[in-house]
XYZ file of C-alpha atoms in Angstrom:
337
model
C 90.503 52.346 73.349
C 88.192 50.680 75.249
C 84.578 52.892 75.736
C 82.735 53.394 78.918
C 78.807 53.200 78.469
C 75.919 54.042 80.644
C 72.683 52.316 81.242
C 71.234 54.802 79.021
C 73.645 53.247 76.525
C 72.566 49.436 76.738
C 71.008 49.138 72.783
C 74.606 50.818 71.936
C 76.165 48.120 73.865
C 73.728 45.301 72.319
C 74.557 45.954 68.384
C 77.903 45.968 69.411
C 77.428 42.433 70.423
C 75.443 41.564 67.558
C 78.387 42.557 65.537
C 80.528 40.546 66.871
C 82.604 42.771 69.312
C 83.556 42.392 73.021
C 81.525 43.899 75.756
C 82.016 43.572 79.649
C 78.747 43.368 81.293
C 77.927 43.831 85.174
C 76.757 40.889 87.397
C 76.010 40.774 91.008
C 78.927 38.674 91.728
C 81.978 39.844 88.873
C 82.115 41.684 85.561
C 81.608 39.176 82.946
C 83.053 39.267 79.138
C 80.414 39.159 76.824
C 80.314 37.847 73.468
C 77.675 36.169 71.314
C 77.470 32.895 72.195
C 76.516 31.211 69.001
C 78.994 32.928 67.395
C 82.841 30.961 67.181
C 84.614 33.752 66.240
C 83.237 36.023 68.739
C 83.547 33.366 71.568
C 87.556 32.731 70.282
C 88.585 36.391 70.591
C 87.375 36.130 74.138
C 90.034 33.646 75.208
C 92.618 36.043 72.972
C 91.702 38.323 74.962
C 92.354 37.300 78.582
C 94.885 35.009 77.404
C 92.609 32.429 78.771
C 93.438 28.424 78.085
C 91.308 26.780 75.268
C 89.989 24.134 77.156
C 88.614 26.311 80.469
C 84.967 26.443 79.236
C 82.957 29.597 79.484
C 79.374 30.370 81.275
C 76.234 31.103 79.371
C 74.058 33.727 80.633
C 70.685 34.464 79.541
C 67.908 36.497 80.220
C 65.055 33.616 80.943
C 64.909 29.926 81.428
C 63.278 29.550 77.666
C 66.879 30.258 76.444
C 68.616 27.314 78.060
C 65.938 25.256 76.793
C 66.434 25.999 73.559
C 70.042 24.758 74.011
C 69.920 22.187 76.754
C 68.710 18.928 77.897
C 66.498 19.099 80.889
C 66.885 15.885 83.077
C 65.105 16.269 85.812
C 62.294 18.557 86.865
C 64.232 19.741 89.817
C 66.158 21.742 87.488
C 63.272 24.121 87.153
C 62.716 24.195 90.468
C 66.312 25.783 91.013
C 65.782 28.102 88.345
C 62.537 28.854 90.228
C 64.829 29.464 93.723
C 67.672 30.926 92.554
C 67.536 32.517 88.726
C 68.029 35.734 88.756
C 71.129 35.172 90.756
C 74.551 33.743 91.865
C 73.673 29.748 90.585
C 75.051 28.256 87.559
C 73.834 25.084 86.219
C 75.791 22.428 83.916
C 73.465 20.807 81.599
C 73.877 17.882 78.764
C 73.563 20.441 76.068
C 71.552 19.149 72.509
C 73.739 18.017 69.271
C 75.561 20.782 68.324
C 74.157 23.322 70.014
C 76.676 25.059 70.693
C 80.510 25.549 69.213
C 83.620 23.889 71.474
C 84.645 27.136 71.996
C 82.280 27.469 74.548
C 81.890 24.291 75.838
C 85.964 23.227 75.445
C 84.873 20.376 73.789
C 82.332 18.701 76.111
C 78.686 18.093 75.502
C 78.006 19.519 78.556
C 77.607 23.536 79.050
C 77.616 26.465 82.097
C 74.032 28.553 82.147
C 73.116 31.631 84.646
C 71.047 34.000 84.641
C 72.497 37.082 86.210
C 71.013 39.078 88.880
C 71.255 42.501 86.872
C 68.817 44.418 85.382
C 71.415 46.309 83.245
C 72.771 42.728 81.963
C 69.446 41.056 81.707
C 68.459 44.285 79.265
C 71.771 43.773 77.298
C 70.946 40.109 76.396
C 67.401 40.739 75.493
C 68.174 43.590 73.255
C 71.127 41.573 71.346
C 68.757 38.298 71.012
C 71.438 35.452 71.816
C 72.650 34.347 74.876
C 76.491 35.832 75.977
C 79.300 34.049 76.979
C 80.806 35.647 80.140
C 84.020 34.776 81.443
C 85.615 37.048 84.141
C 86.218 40.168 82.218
C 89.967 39.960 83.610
C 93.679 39.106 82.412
C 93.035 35.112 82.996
C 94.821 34.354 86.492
C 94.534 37.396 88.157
C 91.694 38.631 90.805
C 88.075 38.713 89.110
C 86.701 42.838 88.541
C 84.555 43.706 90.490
C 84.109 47.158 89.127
C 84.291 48.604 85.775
C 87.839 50.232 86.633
C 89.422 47.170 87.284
C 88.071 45.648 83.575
C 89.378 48.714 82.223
C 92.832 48.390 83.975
C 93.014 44.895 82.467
C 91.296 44.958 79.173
C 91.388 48.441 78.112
C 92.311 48.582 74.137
C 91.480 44.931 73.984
C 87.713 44.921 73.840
C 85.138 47.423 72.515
C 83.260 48.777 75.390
C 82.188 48.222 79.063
C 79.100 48.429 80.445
C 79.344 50.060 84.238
C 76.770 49.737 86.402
C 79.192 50.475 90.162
C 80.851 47.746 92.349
C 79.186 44.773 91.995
C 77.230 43.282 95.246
C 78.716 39.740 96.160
C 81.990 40.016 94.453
C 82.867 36.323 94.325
C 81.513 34.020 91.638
C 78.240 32.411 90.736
C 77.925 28.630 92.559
C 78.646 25.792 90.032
C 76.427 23.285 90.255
C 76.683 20.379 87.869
C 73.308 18.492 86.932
C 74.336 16.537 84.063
C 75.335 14.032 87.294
C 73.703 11.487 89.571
C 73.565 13.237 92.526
C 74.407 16.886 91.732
C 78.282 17.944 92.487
C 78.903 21.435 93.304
C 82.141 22.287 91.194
C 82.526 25.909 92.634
C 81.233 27.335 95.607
C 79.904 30.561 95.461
C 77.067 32.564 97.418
C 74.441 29.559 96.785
C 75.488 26.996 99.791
C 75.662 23.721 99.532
C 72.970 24.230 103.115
C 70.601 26.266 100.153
C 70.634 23.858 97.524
C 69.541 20.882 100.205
C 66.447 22.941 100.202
C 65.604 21.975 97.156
C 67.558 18.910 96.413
C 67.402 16.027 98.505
C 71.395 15.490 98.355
C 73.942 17.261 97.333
C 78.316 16.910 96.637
C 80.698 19.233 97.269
C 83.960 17.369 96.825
C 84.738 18.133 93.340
C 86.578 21.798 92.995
C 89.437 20.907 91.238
C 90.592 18.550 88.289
C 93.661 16.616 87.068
C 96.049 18.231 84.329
C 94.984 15.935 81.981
C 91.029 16.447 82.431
C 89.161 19.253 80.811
C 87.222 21.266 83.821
C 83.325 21.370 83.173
C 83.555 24.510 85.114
C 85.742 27.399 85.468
C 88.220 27.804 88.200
C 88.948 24.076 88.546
C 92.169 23.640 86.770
C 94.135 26.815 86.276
C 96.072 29.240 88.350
C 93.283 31.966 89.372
C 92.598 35.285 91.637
C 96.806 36.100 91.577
C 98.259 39.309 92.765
C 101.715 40.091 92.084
C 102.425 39.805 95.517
C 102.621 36.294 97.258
C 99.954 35.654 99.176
C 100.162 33.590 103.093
C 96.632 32.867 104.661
C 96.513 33.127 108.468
C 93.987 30.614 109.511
C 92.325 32.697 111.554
C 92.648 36.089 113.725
C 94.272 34.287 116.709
C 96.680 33.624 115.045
C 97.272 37.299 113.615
C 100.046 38.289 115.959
C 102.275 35.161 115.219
C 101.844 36.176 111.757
C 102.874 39.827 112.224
C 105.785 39.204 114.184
C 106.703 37.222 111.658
C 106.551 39.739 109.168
C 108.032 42.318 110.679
C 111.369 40.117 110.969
C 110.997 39.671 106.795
C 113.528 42.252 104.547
C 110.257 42.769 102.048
C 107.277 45.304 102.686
C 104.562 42.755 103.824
C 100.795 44.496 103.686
C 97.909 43.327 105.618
C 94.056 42.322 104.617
C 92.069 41.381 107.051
C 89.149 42.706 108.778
C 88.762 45.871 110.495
C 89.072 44.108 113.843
C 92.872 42.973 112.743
C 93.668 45.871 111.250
C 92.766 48.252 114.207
C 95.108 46.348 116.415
C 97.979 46.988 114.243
C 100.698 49.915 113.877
C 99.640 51.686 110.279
C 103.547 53.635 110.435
C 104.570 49.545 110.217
C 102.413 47.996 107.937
C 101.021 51.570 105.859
C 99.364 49.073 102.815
C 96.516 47.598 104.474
C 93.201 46.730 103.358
C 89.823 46.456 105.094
C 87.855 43.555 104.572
C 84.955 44.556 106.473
C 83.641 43.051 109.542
C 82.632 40.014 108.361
C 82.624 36.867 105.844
C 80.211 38.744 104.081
C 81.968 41.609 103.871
C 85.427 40.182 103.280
C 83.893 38.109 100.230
C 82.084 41.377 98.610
C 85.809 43.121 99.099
C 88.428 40.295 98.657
C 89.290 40.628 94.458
C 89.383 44.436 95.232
C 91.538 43.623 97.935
C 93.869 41.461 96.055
C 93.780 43.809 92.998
C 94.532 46.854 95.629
C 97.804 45.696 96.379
C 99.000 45.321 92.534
C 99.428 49.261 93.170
C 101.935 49.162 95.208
C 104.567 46.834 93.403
C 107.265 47.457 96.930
C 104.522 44.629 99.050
C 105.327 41.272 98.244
C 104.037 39.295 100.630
C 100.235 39.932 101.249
C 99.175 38.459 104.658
C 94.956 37.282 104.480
C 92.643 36.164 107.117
C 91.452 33.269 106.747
C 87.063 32.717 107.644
C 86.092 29.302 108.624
C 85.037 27.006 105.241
C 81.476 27.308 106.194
C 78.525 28.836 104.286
C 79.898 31.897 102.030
C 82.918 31.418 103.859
C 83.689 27.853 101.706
C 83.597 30.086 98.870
C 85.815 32.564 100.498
C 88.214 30.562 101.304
C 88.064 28.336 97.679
C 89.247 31.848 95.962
C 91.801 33.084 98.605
C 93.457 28.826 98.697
C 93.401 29.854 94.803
C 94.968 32.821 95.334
C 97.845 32.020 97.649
C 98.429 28.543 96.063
C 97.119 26.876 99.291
C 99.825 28.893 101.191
C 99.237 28.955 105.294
C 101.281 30.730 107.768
C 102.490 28.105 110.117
C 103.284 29.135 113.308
């Protein structure tokens, strides 16, 4: 059985590390699963334990810049000056990492590897205290919605890894930007709470074009290859809340419970006795990509919806990365009127 620690409880949670074991750590964006990164054997019981592919490579985090160093190739000064910007928080940086640095386990083979440093002082503790860097992988069942709280590792994981660390929901709730710098000019591989508008403050251009990769490529960056962010129910996207009423007309004709989540707004302007599973994503982008994994995990409790209906936000700012893990989620799936 999985055990529940406190942040009175972080040195416990370190030696577990040290020894090997499996501890899910709090970010501000998801709960990660943390193992020793220099250690192989730790690293491989990670992917046993989310049932995660071999070649999806897994994220570094550290506690200061000085540990990526020690590991990485710097090549260019404006890498420091995003650590500067944006470490502690929701950035993560690929890097050309030095001769066998680290195992293939973590990297899936590339000579190129993930770093972030999380914005949580619980987390940052927890990697100080256990000396090595942690890999830190969703701390989910590989596919389905990312945890956002320490219940939602535990409904996944429980029995599988040693403990949890729970520090509460987490505060963005979709993952860290990807930003890949072993490439002339930078690519963003993920988009997360770090816009591509934030990164031109520092860099003088910037891609975002790259989110997604070829069966037969190895991704340099999680969430580019695999199924992700699944419910059990199917999920439709309505583009947008004009088109809401199309949508539940629609869905009211179907012979399946259909359940709503969209934003208060929507969700006020709907009958509760005919859609009773609904959940609120707020009043905003912001809001709807701090609450869309719980969201998505909500409905998993109530195995009679299968067909979730989600608003759509317009692929700008945080709303690109709202909309990368919903398109993820639904397979790309839009009502059409």
């Amino acid at each position: 059985m999985t055990v529940r620690l406190t942040n009175t409880q972080i040195q416990q949670a370190a030696a577990l590390i040290k020894a090997g074991e499996l501890v899910a750590f709090p970010t501000e964006t998801v709960y990660g699963l943390g193992a020793d990164a220099t250690n192989p054997v730790a690293v491989k019981q990670v992917y046993q334990a989310k049932g995660r592919p071999s070649d999806n490579p897994l994220i570094v985090h550290v506690h200061n810049f000085d540990q990526v160093k020690a590991l990485a190739i710097i090549p260019t000064p404006t890498v420091a000056a995003l650590v500067q910007a944006f470490w502690p928080g929701p950035l993560t940086l690929i890097l050309p990492i030095k001769n066998n640095a680290l195992d293939a386990s973590v990297t899936g083979g590339l000579k190129t590897a993930a770093f972030r440093m999380p914005n949580n002082a619980a987390t940052l503790k927890l990697i100080e205290l256990a000396g090595v860097p942690l890999v830190g992988p969703s701390a989910n069942t590989s596919g389905k919605p990312s945890p956002t709280t320490a219940d939602h590792v535990l409904h996944d994981l429980d029995g599988k890894i040693a403990a949890v660390l729970d520090d509460g929901p987490t505060k963005v709730g979709v993952e860290s930007t990807v930003l890949d710098m072993s490439v002339v000019p930078p690519v963003i591989l993920r988009p997360g709470a770090v816009t591509r508008e934030k990164l031109l403050t520092i860099l003088p251009k910037v891609l975002d074009n790259k989110h997604h990769v070829a069966t037969n490529e190895v991704p340099k960056a999680p969430g580019m290859k695999y199924r992700h962010y699944a419910p059990e129910a199917s999920v439709i996207i309505v583009k947008d809340a004009q088109d809401f009423n199309a949508a539940i007309d629609w869905a009211l004709k179907q012979s399946v419970q259909v359940g709503l989540l969209a934003t208060d707004q929507i969700l006020a302007s709907q009958d509760k006795i005919r859609f009773k599973e609904q959940f609120s994503l707020g009043d905003s982008v912001v809001s709807a990509s701090h609450k869309l994994f719980d969201g998505l995990r909500y409905f998993d409790l109530y195995p009679e919806v299968k067909i979730i209906l989600a608003q759509g936000f317009e692929p700008k700012g945080l709303g690109t990365a709202y909309m990368n893990r919903l398109e993820k989620a639904s397979g790309t799936h839009y009502f059409e009127k």
